[in-house]
Amino acid sequence: MSYFNHLVELLRQEREEDKQSWLRLTASSSAAERRANGLTWYPVAIRGTEMGRGDYLTVEVERTTHQDITHQLRFGVSAVLFSNHDAQQDRIEGTVTFQGGNRLKLTLRTDELPEWADNGKLGIDLMFDDNSYDEMQQAMKQATALTDKPEGHLVKILTGERKPTFDTETLPVTLPGLNTVQQEAVNKILSANELAIVHGPPGTGKTTTLVQAIKALIKKDQQKILVVAPSNTAVDLLSEKLADEGLNVLRVGNPARVSERLSSLTLDSKMSEHASMKEVKRLKKQASEYKNMAHKYKRNFGKAEREQRKALFDEAHKIMKEVDKTEQYITDDLIAKAQVITATLVGANHYTVRNIRYKTLVIDEAGQALEPACWIPIIKAQKVILAGDHCQLPPTIKSPDAARQGLSNTLLEKSVALHPDAVVLLEEQYRMNEMIMGYASAVFYDNKLKAHHTVAARRLFADDMPLAFVDTAGCGFDEKAEGTSTSNPEEASFLFRHLLQLVATLKAQQDNSPFPEIAIISPYKQQVYLLQEQLQHAAELRPHAASISINTIDSFQGQERDVVYISMTRSNADNNIGFLSDIRRMNVAMTRARKKLVVVGDSATLSQLPFYAGFIAYAEAQNAYQSAWEFMDL
């Protein structure tokens, strides 16, 4: 089927580009360089070992230094334990089966630690993630095979060959705490036979709606539901909220946030509390003792010792087979009792749940999900609910060619265009003052977004203006190219002057309200570094440093603050705006603020793109346009 052939080809390009960029980061680089790039933990100390599934050995390691460096070692990725004594020879591959804080567990494809583990310093290297690509490719192959079968009905709908259908007999439910459109979304989900889509613009309560819909589905169908999202963070949020509603949630994989609440939902945690676990512990201990006895025969032994060693290992293997059987029984029991299974898209194929079929699948944050990854859970379901906002950030794609040829076009985006009857747009938002919301609503949501009466007029103080575009045109604030990024030092220091004036005005209010939460964001990493530096030198802001966060736009998706400053950064004579032309990213930036949004930028450069020209005109119409010259004497 050409639909999937095309996707498989795009995925091949993406894998290749991803692999090349990984090789560029790892080839001939030192452990310290790889560590700085987030690909390595070094040095690490082994804190314990245990017998794992299938007789493999699991080692628990802790990174002992450089603990503040962010890293990419996550649950499910392939990694290598190595010794710096001979990093090329002394290495053994495995899979990360747990990661939390500065500890991780690595299940090695061996049943004993190599002797070199006692030599030199040890480290953990991230390997290229072939597994995710293999899973995606396999899923698309299966989807292709399903197309000609009766159970391929859902595949035909998602690829546009058929239209989705709805059960008109389903009685609508009324749920307290949801607004009219949220109720409509829940009822659309309940009546859908194959597909329903919840389009949730910023602040419209998408998660709340989904949680209530899942609860209603379980009540109606009495069947377990698979709930997935592209990121661990999104999966964690839903897992917690579903558990808070009293549902039996099983979180497959490793939560990103190490909270007690989340940990208690994981398979490991539920297994440890299972009645049959005492027996498993007893057997593991026994197997371990046999192995330890066998290791005493490690050196200088003859035929009799060799046979004795083999007999001890055989006995340990036999016991571990018994352990596997018991653990499988516990796992099956826990899965059978779960009402909701939550995982990442790739995690939906974890060995513990790989063969389960579901009536309903929910994909949250579908606007950020790579389509090939969505097919991993889709082929396990009869009906799919897509939730997200394709007008916000798209998935991250490494290959520009694959992105151009359609890989950046998500399944959510395609389905909204193909099946408008399946879509419910959540129209009422509970975050922003209506002036902050106005422009995004006009450009992205057909002017359909409404501000709930509790937030429509919210502002920092009585006569404050909730929106400002501060125009730096003609001020000589020129951008500087820094490697692959861009910065604008004068704009950064000007932004802080503006912020300091705002803080002084707030202090003068004397209304005892707490200091607002402030975000300062920029699309450019280099500008973010400059802004962070400015904050460190702003003595007046030191008492409030905990309330001010500075980061890139991407890292603020899904978050909100009282005040948001956006440093647009670009200002040049060539009117080049680079990736500011990705207006979906700007939609995210402009919709984070609850009470005040301040955009600082050069109108001459920005207005080359109709989106920014329109925003500047909108600000002027709201009397929210200011020139940076007005603040120059401050």
XYZ file of C-alpha atoms in Angstrom:
634
model
C 0.000 0.000 0.000
C 1.665 3.221 -1.180
C 0.476 5.142 1.940
C 2.742 3.094 4.206
C 5.513 2.642 1.637
C 5.889 6.412 1.586
C 5.965 6.608 5.400
C 8.502 3.762 5.629
C 10.759 5.624 3.193
C 10.485 8.870 5.205
C 11.258 6.963 8.392
C 14.323 5.427 6.709
C 15.592 8.942 5.904
C 14.913 10.074 9.468
C 16.726 7.059 10.970
C 19.715 7.710 8.725
C 19.900 11.410 9.654
C 19.445 10.600 13.346
C 22.202 7.983 13.179
C 24.574 10.367 11.406
C 24.046 13.106 13.998
C 24.567 10.517 16.784
C 27.805 9.374 15.102
C 28.965 12.998 14.789
C 28.478 13.388 18.537
C 30.124 10.095 19.492
C 32.800 9.307 16.902
C 36.277 9.885 18.343
C 34.888 11.909 21.252
C 36.136 11.437 24.793
C 33.934 10.228 27.655
C 33.945 13.806 29.014
C 32.703 15.208 25.668
C 29.989 12.551 25.383
C 29.009 13.309 28.974
C 28.650 17.024 28.136
C 26.371 16.056 25.220
C 24.145 14.024 27.559
C 25.119 10.668 26.005
C 27.241 9.266 28.835
C 27.343 8.794 32.583
C 30.959 8.767 33.674
C 32.223 7.776 36.159
C 29.665 5.408 37.679
C 29.796 3.046 40.642
C 28.027 -0.321 40.745
C 25.624 -0.301 43.697
C 24.193 -3.785 43.324
C 23.382 -6.675 40.979
C 20.385 -8.985 40.682
C 19.201 -11.800 38.469
C 16.753 -10.437 35.929
C 14.260 -11.841 33.454
C 15.465 -14.633 31.192
C 18.528 -15.238 33.362
C 20.089 -11.897 32.464
C 22.033 -9.930 35.017
C 20.757 -6.488 36.051
C 23.288 -4.039 37.503
C 22.326 -0.909 39.374
C 24.765 1.961 38.899
C 24.995 5.487 40.254
C 26.725 8.416 38.628
C 29.088 9.771 41.227
C 30.014 13.156 39.698
C 28.600 15.702 37.192
C 25.127 14.950 38.491
C 23.654 18.238 37.249
C 24.249 17.482 33.543
C 21.033 16.638 31.682
C 21.199 13.347 29.825
C 19.318 11.139 27.368
C 19.578 7.832 29.232
C 15.943 6.765 29.590
C 13.963 3.635 30.321
C 14.039 1.225 27.353
C 17.094 2.615 25.539
C 20.108 0.480 24.637
C 23.289 1.329 26.505
C 26.781 -0.023 27.086
C 28.663 -0.569 30.340
C 32.345 0.188 29.654
C 35.640 0.484 31.483
C 38.085 3.278 30.671
C 40.855 0.699 31.131
C 40.167 -0.412 27.525
C 36.970 1.270 26.349
C 37.024 -0.511 22.960
C 37.364 -4.040 24.356
C 35.885 -3.761 27.837
C 32.262 -3.112 26.995
C 29.011 -5.011 27.314
C 25.600 -4.077 25.879
C 22.294 -3.961 27.710
C 18.974 -2.176 28.106
C 18.087 0.513 30.649
C 15.259 -1.009 32.719
C 15.017 1.805 35.269
C 16.250 5.382 35.520
C 15.559 7.753 38.386
C 17.645 10.600 39.795
C 21.306 9.587 39.549
C 20.690 5.861 39.508
C 19.833 3.503 36.703
C 19.478 -0.226 36.201
C 21.026 -1.837 33.144
C 19.995 -5.373 32.198
C 23.040 -6.930 30.535
C 22.945 -9.746 27.986
C 25.001 -12.001 30.243
C 24.518 -13.904 33.467
C 27.635 -12.658 35.231
C 29.653 -9.460 35.441
C 32.802 -9.491 33.290
C 36.119 -9.545 35.159
C 37.089 -6.119 33.771
C 34.273 -4.566 35.825
C 36.846 -4.462 38.646
C 39.393 -2.563 36.514
C 39.544 1.172 35.904
C 36.665 3.624 35.987
C 33.298 2.492 34.682
C 30.809 4.437 32.582
C 27.502 4.019 30.728
C 27.257 5.034 27.065
C 23.957 5.584 25.270
C 23.748 3.555 22.080
C 21.909 4.627 18.962
C 18.210 3.886 19.447
C 17.590 1.345 16.679
C 14.872 -0.283 18.751
C 12.322 2.577 18.393
C 12.850 2.709 14.637
C 12.506 -1.084 14.350
C 9.246 -0.953 16.331
C 7.848 1.815 14.099
C 8.843 0.019 10.916
C 7.352 -3.263 12.128
C 4.080 -1.496 13.095
C 3.691 0.010 9.623
C 4.371 -3.392 8.073
C 1.590 -4.861 10.231
C -0.757 -1.989 9.372
C -0.148 -2.665 5.654
C -0.961 -6.357 6.172
C -4.172 -5.430 8.051
C -5.509 -3.266 5.234
C -7.082 -6.157 3.317
C -8.534 -7.870 6.397
C -11.835 -7.183 8.200
C -9.911 -5.993 11.283
C -8.191 -3.417 9.063
C -11.301 -1.224 9.137
C -9.639 1.376 11.428
C -6.537 1.497 9.182
C -8.755 2.320 6.172
C -10.401 5.181 8.084
C -7.121 6.683 9.291
C -5.617 6.521 5.799
C -8.688 8.240 4.327
C -10.222 5.296 2.420
C -13.349 5.234 4.569
C -15.356 7.570 6.768
C -15.728 7.033 10.518
C -19.149 6.090 11.883
C -21.015 7.004 15.072
C -23.575 5.121 17.141
C -26.684 7.298 17.245
C -28.219 5.025 19.902
C -25.602 5.991 22.508
C -27.298 7.979 25.230
C -25.459 11.242 25.993
C -24.031 11.597 29.497
C -24.016 14.739 31.601
C -20.874 15.209 33.646
C -20.663 17.838 36.387
C -17.580 20.054 36.190
C -17.389 20.077 32.373
C -18.544 22.927 30.152
C -20.934 22.377 27.218
C -18.243 21.787 24.574
C -16.220 19.504 26.866
C -19.432 17.466 27.412
C -19.912 17.369 23.646
C -16.364 16.007 23.261
C -17.005 13.247 25.825
C -20.240 12.255 24.057
C -18.491 12.264 20.668
C -15.901 9.869 22.134
C -18.605 7.606 23.620
C -20.581 7.400 20.371
C -17.586 6.962 18.015
C -17.223 3.477 16.534
C -13.704 4.041 15.193
C -12.425 7.612 15.585
C -13.000 10.752 17.639
C -10.744 13.808 17.809
C -10.466 16.319 20.647
C -8.814 19.519 19.416
C -7.642 21.302 22.543
C -6.199 24.808 22.087
C -4.124 26.271 24.976
C -5.886 26.408 28.342
C -9.123 24.706 27.204
C -9.027 21.802 29.681
C -8.122 19.017 27.238
C -6.655 16.778 29.959
C -9.697 17.226 32.223
C -11.990 16.329 29.296
C -9.940 13.255 28.361
C -9.841 11.932 31.921
C -13.640 12.191 32.231
C -14.093 10.571 28.802
C -11.839 7.627 29.749
C -13.777 7.185 32.983
C -17.089 7.207 31.075
C -15.732 4.729 28.463
C -14.690 2.255 31.152
C -18.112 2.511 32.744
C -19.809 1.961 29.359
C -17.643 -0.815 27.855
C -16.212 -2.456 30.983
C -12.974 -2.965 29.036
C -9.419 -1.874 29.662
C -8.156 1.146 27.720
C -4.677 1.892 26.407
C -3.627 5.518 26.972
C -0.423 6.722 25.286
C 1.475 9.946 24.549
C 4.779 10.766 22.805
C 6.573 11.902 25.981
C 6.971 10.386 29.439
C 5.918 13.717 30.967
C 2.545 13.674 29.187
C 2.021 10.002 30.125
C 2.825 10.814 33.769
C 0.304 13.658 33.902
C -2.531 11.484 32.585
C -1.539 8.492 34.744
C -1.717 10.601 37.898
C -5.005 12.265 37.008
C -6.649 8.943 36.076
C -5.442 7.360 39.324
C -6.827 10.368 41.252
C -10.230 9.530 39.757
C -10.045 6.116 41.438
C -9.181 4.080 38.322
C -6.785 1.123 38.477
C -3.893 2.471 36.372
C -0.860 0.446 35.330
C 2.012 2.661 34.159
C 4.230 0.632 31.815
C 7.754 2.001 31.604
C 9.626 4.417 33.745
C 8.036 7.735 34.840
C 10.036 10.875 34.077
C 9.102 12.407 37.419
C 10.134 10.307 40.372
C 7.136 10.903 42.610
C 5.813 8.347 45.066
C 2.352 8.619 43.520
C 3.644 7.722 40.068
C 6.053 5.039 41.218
C 3.190 3.242 42.963
C 1.420 2.892 39.581
C 4.330 1.095 37.881
C 4.526 -2.616 37.238
C 7.654 -2.990 39.403
C 5.965 -1.323 42.357
C 2.730 -3.316 41.996
C 4.728 -6.549 41.619
C 6.679 -5.867 44.805
C 3.395 -5.687 46.736
C 1.925 -8.850 45.190
C 1.283 -11.827 47.482
C 3.360 -14.205 45.306
C 6.447 -11.984 45.477
C 7.765 -13.583 48.692
C 8.220 -16.815 46.777
C 10.071 -15.010 43.964
C 12.467 -13.380 46.446
C 13.141 -16.737 48.118
C 13.880 -18.418 44.767
C 16.095 -15.541 43.552
C 18.110 -15.741 46.765
C 18.553 -19.476 46.293
C 19.646 -19.064 42.642
C 22.077 -16.363 43.714
C 23.628 -18.660 46.325
C 24.160 -21.403 43.725
C 25.785 -18.896 41.376
C 28.074 -17.586 44.120
C 29.135 -21.136 44.908
C 29.811 -21.735 41.194
C 31.975 -18.596 41.030
C 34.287 -20.036 43.695
C 35.410 -22.497 41.003
C 36.361 -19.712 38.667
C 40.113 -20.181 38.568
C 42.516 -23.148 38.615
C 40.104 -26.007 38.455
C 40.127 -29.452 36.875
C 37.467 -31.713 35.392
C 35.628 -32.494 38.654
C 35.443 -28.821 39.618
C 34.287 -27.929 36.121
C 31.455 -30.439 36.399
C 30.558 -29.218 39.870
C 30.522 -25.617 38.585
C 28.271 -26.615 35.668
C 25.892 -28.464 38.000
C 25.591 -25.402 40.239
C 24.922 -23.118 37.238
C 22.326 -25.587 35.881
C 20.567 -25.576 39.239
C 20.556 -21.750 39.280
C 19.144 -21.688 35.713
C 16.395 -24.132 36.701
C 15.393 -21.953 39.658
C 15.404 -18.810 37.509
C 13.024 -20.512 35.045
C 10.687 -21.007 38.002
C 11.137 -17.315 38.890
C 10.246 -16.291 35.314
C 7.075 -18.399 35.466
C 5.987 -16.894 38.779
C 6.786 -13.330 37.647
C 4.810 -13.929 34.453
C 1.857 -15.097 36.541
C 2.070 -11.937 38.710
C 2.364 -9.699 35.628
C -0.639 -11.350 33.945
C -2.652 -10.991 37.144
C -1.835 -7.266 37.475
C -2.554 -6.564 33.796
C -5.890 -8.411 34.040
C -6.938 -6.191 36.971
C -5.842 -2.898 35.373
C -8.559 -0.675 33.892
C -6.112 1.654 32.149
C -2.660 0.861 30.801
C -0.510 3.962 30.212
C 2.746 4.095 28.228
C 4.662 6.091 25.653
C 3.930 5.276 21.998
C 6.906 2.913 21.754
C 6.324 1.682 25.325
C 2.944 0.301 24.200
C 4.975 -2.577 22.741
C 6.828 -3.357 25.995
C 7.225 -7.132 26.363
C 4.798 -7.214 29.312
C 1.872 -5.815 27.288
C 2.970 -6.519 23.706
C 0.220 -9.023 22.870
C -2.755 -7.276 24.435
C -5.578 -6.039 22.195
C -7.826 -3.142 23.228
C -11.225 -1.908 22.211
C -10.149 1.733 22.722
C -6.843 3.554 22.411
C -6.311 7.181 23.485
C -3.351 9.125 22.016
C -2.766 12.379 23.895
C -0.492 15.185 22.620
C -1.064 13.675 19.169
C 0.066 16.969 17.590
C 3.600 16.186 18.788
C 3.581 12.516 17.839
C 5.490 11.158 14.863
C 2.965 9.285 12.719
C 4.994 6.038 12.381
C 5.177 5.864 16.199
C 1.366 6.206 16.441
C 0.901 3.011 14.446
C 2.600 0.955 17.212
C -0.450 1.247 19.512
C -3.061 1.735 16.727
C -2.705 -1.808 15.371
C -3.686 -3.094 18.844
C -7.045 -1.241 18.903
C -10.482 -1.142 17.264
C -11.127 2.519 18.038
C -8.789 5.488 18.510
C -9.242 8.832 20.249
C -6.756 11.504 19.126
C -6.290 14.495 21.424
C -3.979 17.456 20.968
C -3.483 20.664 19.029
C -1.858 20.603 15.582
C -1.605 24.419 15.773
C 1.088 24.082 18.469
C 4.544 22.478 18.320
C 4.965 19.683 15.778
C 7.163 16.624 16.495
C 10.936 17.108 16.428
C 12.345 15.788 13.154
C 16.068 15.493 12.423
C 15.883 15.100 8.643
C 14.813 18.322 6.847
C 14.086 16.281 3.678
C 11.808 13.831 5.481
C 10.047 16.746 7.192
C 9.498 18.496 3.841
C 8.169 15.323 2.244
C 5.502 14.926 4.898
C 6.967 13.375 8.053
C 6.177 16.572 9.971
C 2.520 16.199 8.946
C 1.042 14.356 11.934
C -1.746 11.803 11.980
C -3.774 14.313 14.020
C -3.395 16.963 11.314
C -4.329 14.523 8.534
C -7.329 13.160 10.461
C -8.688 16.645 11.257
C -8.555 17.492 7.528
C -10.004 14.134 6.386
C -12.714 13.689 9.018
C -14.050 17.039 10.280
C -17.184 15.210 11.550
C -15.049 13.404 14.118
C -13.589 16.640 15.569
C -14.728 18.610 18.599
C -12.887 21.906 19.150
C -12.727 22.887 22.822
C -13.611 26.568 22.588
C -13.539 27.910 26.129
C -10.143 28.669 27.636
C -9.398 29.108 31.334
C -5.920 30.648 31.196
C -5.592 34.007 29.461
C -6.940 37.510 29.519
C -9.022 37.843 26.332
C -6.655 40.435 24.817
C -3.735 37.977 25.099
C -5.899 35.266 23.535
C -7.359 37.397 20.723
C -4.674 37.174 18.065
C -4.036 33.430 18.412
C -7.789 32.827 18.294
C -8.103 34.787 15.043
C -5.135 33.192 13.263
C -5.279 29.593 14.452
C -8.806 28.895 15.683
C -11.164 30.817 13.360
C -11.953 33.312 16.134
C -13.777 30.502 17.960
C -11.793 30.706 21.194
C -13.621 32.343 24.095
C -12.168 33.397 27.434
C -14.082 32.024 30.430
C -15.575 34.890 32.478
C -13.214 34.071 35.405
C -10.124 34.878 33.292
C -11.360 37.201 30.510
C -10.409 40.379 32.383
C -7.600 39.088 34.599
C -4.592 41.411 34.836
C -1.635 42.088 37.117
C -3.337 45.093 38.736
C -6.391 47.260 38.075
C -5.293 49.487 35.182
C -2.446 47.361 33.800
C -2.317 46.637 30.086
C -2.374 42.826 29.519
C -0.576 43.035 26.163
C 2.438 44.957 24.883
C 4.446 44.806 21.690
C 7.644 46.790 22.309
C 9.161 47.764 18.976
C 12.968 47.989 18.845
C 13.089 49.111 15.177
C 15.670 51.843 14.629
C 17.373 51.276 17.997
C 20.395 49.573 16.445
C 19.846 46.326 18.394
C 21.520 44.070 15.844
C 21.437 40.293 16.108
C 24.673 38.267 16.226
C 25.124 34.846 14.659
C 26.632 32.411 17.169
C 27.311 28.998 15.635
C 23.940 27.546 14.720
C 22.105 29.954 17.024
C 21.434 33.692 17.139
C 21.581 36.235 19.940
C 20.839 39.924 20.456
C 22.686 41.311 23.506
C 21.125 44.818 23.370
C 17.619 43.395 23.124
C 18.360 41.146 26.126
C 19.504 44.035 28.308
C 16.602 46.206 27.110
C 14.124 43.470 28.041
C 15.485 43.499 31.597
C 15.147 47.276 31.776
C 11.492 46.888 30.819
C 11.023 44.094 33.360
C 12.636 46.141 36.141
C 10.237 48.990 35.420
C 7.325 46.534 35.622
C 8.608 45.216 38.976
C 8.931 48.797 40.295
C 5.333 49.516 39.209
C 4.165 46.332 40.939
C 5.881 47.360 44.171
C 4.185 50.746 44.018
C 0.766 49.051 43.952
C 1.048 48.086 47.643
C -1.862 45.668 47.336
C -0.070 42.803 49.133
C -0.564 40.414 46.227
C 2.219 37.816 45.836
C 4.998 38.404 43.306
C 3.838 37.033 39.920
C 5.317 33.991 38.194
C 7.329 35.291 35.231
C 8.655 33.477 32.159
C 11.208 34.992 29.800
C 11.382 33.004 26.590
C 13.171 33.139 23.288
C 13.228 30.833 20.272
C 17.054 30.924 20.339
C 19.239 28.978 22.812
C 22.032 31.552 22.618
C 19.643 34.356 23.531
C 18.367 32.236 26.447
C 21.960 32.003 27.799
C 22.340 35.803 27.546
C 19.019 36.367 29.326
C 20.004 33.940 32.096
C 23.255 35.885 32.522
C 21.341 39.178 32.743
C 19.152 37.740 35.498
C 22.203 36.793 37.552
C 23.435 40.398 37.379
C 20.086 42.029 38.152
C 20.442 42.676 41.896
C 16.900 44.117 42.199
C 15.456 40.822 40.956
C 17.496 38.583 43.253
C 14.764 38.335 45.926
C 12.350 37.136 43.221
C 14.709 34.820 41.312
C 12.660 31.743 42.289
C 9.604 33.202 40.503
C 11.434 33.914 37.222
C 12.175 31.171 34.697
C 14.088 31.646 31.443
C 14.099 29.048 28.664
C 13.346 28.255 25.015
C 9.771 28.231 23.721
C 9.778 24.462 23.253
C 10.431 23.831 26.932
C 7.367 25.889 27.927
C 4.825 23.895 25.876
C 2.031 22.861 28.243
C 3.057 25.400 30.906
C 1.665 28.795 31.923
C 2.852 31.857 33.886
C 1.317 35.150 35.091
C 3.669 37.231 32.945
C 5.486 36.152 29.785
C 8.217 38.118 28.008
C 9.220 36.967 24.523
C 12.587 38.098 23.174
C 12.180 37.755 19.394
C 15.967 38.232 18.896
C 16.010 38.643 15.088
C 16.966 42.114 13.832
C 18.885 42.478 10.584
C 19.009 44.537 7.392
C 18.233 41.455 5.227
C 14.845 40.952 6.914
C 15.778 37.345 7.578
C 13.698 35.770 10.352
C 14.933 32.152 10.167
C 12.862 29.685 12.079
C 10.658 32.431 13.579
C 8.671 31.628 10.442
C 7.403 28.515 12.242
C 4.291 30.275 13.486
C 3.091 27.223 15.446
C 6.055 27.709 17.758
C 4.995 31.336 18.185
C 1.443 30.238 18.979
C 2.881 28.285 21.915
C 4.934 31.287 23.066
C 2.068 33.769 22.877
C -0.416 31.586 24.760
C 1.574 30.861 27.940
C 0.636 34.125 29.732
C -2.291 34.437 32.130
C -2.245 38.181 32.885
C 0.387 39.924 30.776
C 2.243 39.224 27.528
C 5.170 41.423 26.461
C 6.703 40.788 23.026
C 9.997 42.575 22.363
C 11.137 42.678 18.731
C 12.106 44.647 15.660
C 8.984 45.405 13.575
C 11.056 46.153 10.450
C 12.500 42.617 10.427
C 9.433 40.791 11.771
C 6.738 42.356 9.602
C 8.180 40.681 6.491
C 6.017 37.731 7.515
C 2.247 38.385 7.380
C 1.767 36.604 10.743
C 3.928 39.189 12.585
C 2.656 42.132 10.550
C -0.820 41.024 11.627
C 0.219 40.725 15.271
C 1.748 44.226 15.272
C -1.453 45.610 13.697
C -3.475 43.750 16.360
C -1.332 45.287 19.137
C -1.808 48.781 17.625
C -5.580 48.270 17.449
C -5.584 47.277 21.153
C -3.480 50.355 21.998
C -0.770 47.919 23.105
C 2.008 49.095 20.768
C 5.036 50.772 22.390
C 8.305 51.966 20.915
C 11.494 50.983 22.723
C 12.495 54.657 22.487
C 9.896 55.447 25.168
C 12.015 53.460 27.651
C 15.468 54.618 26.576
C 15.912 57.198 29.319
C 15.028 54.790 32.111
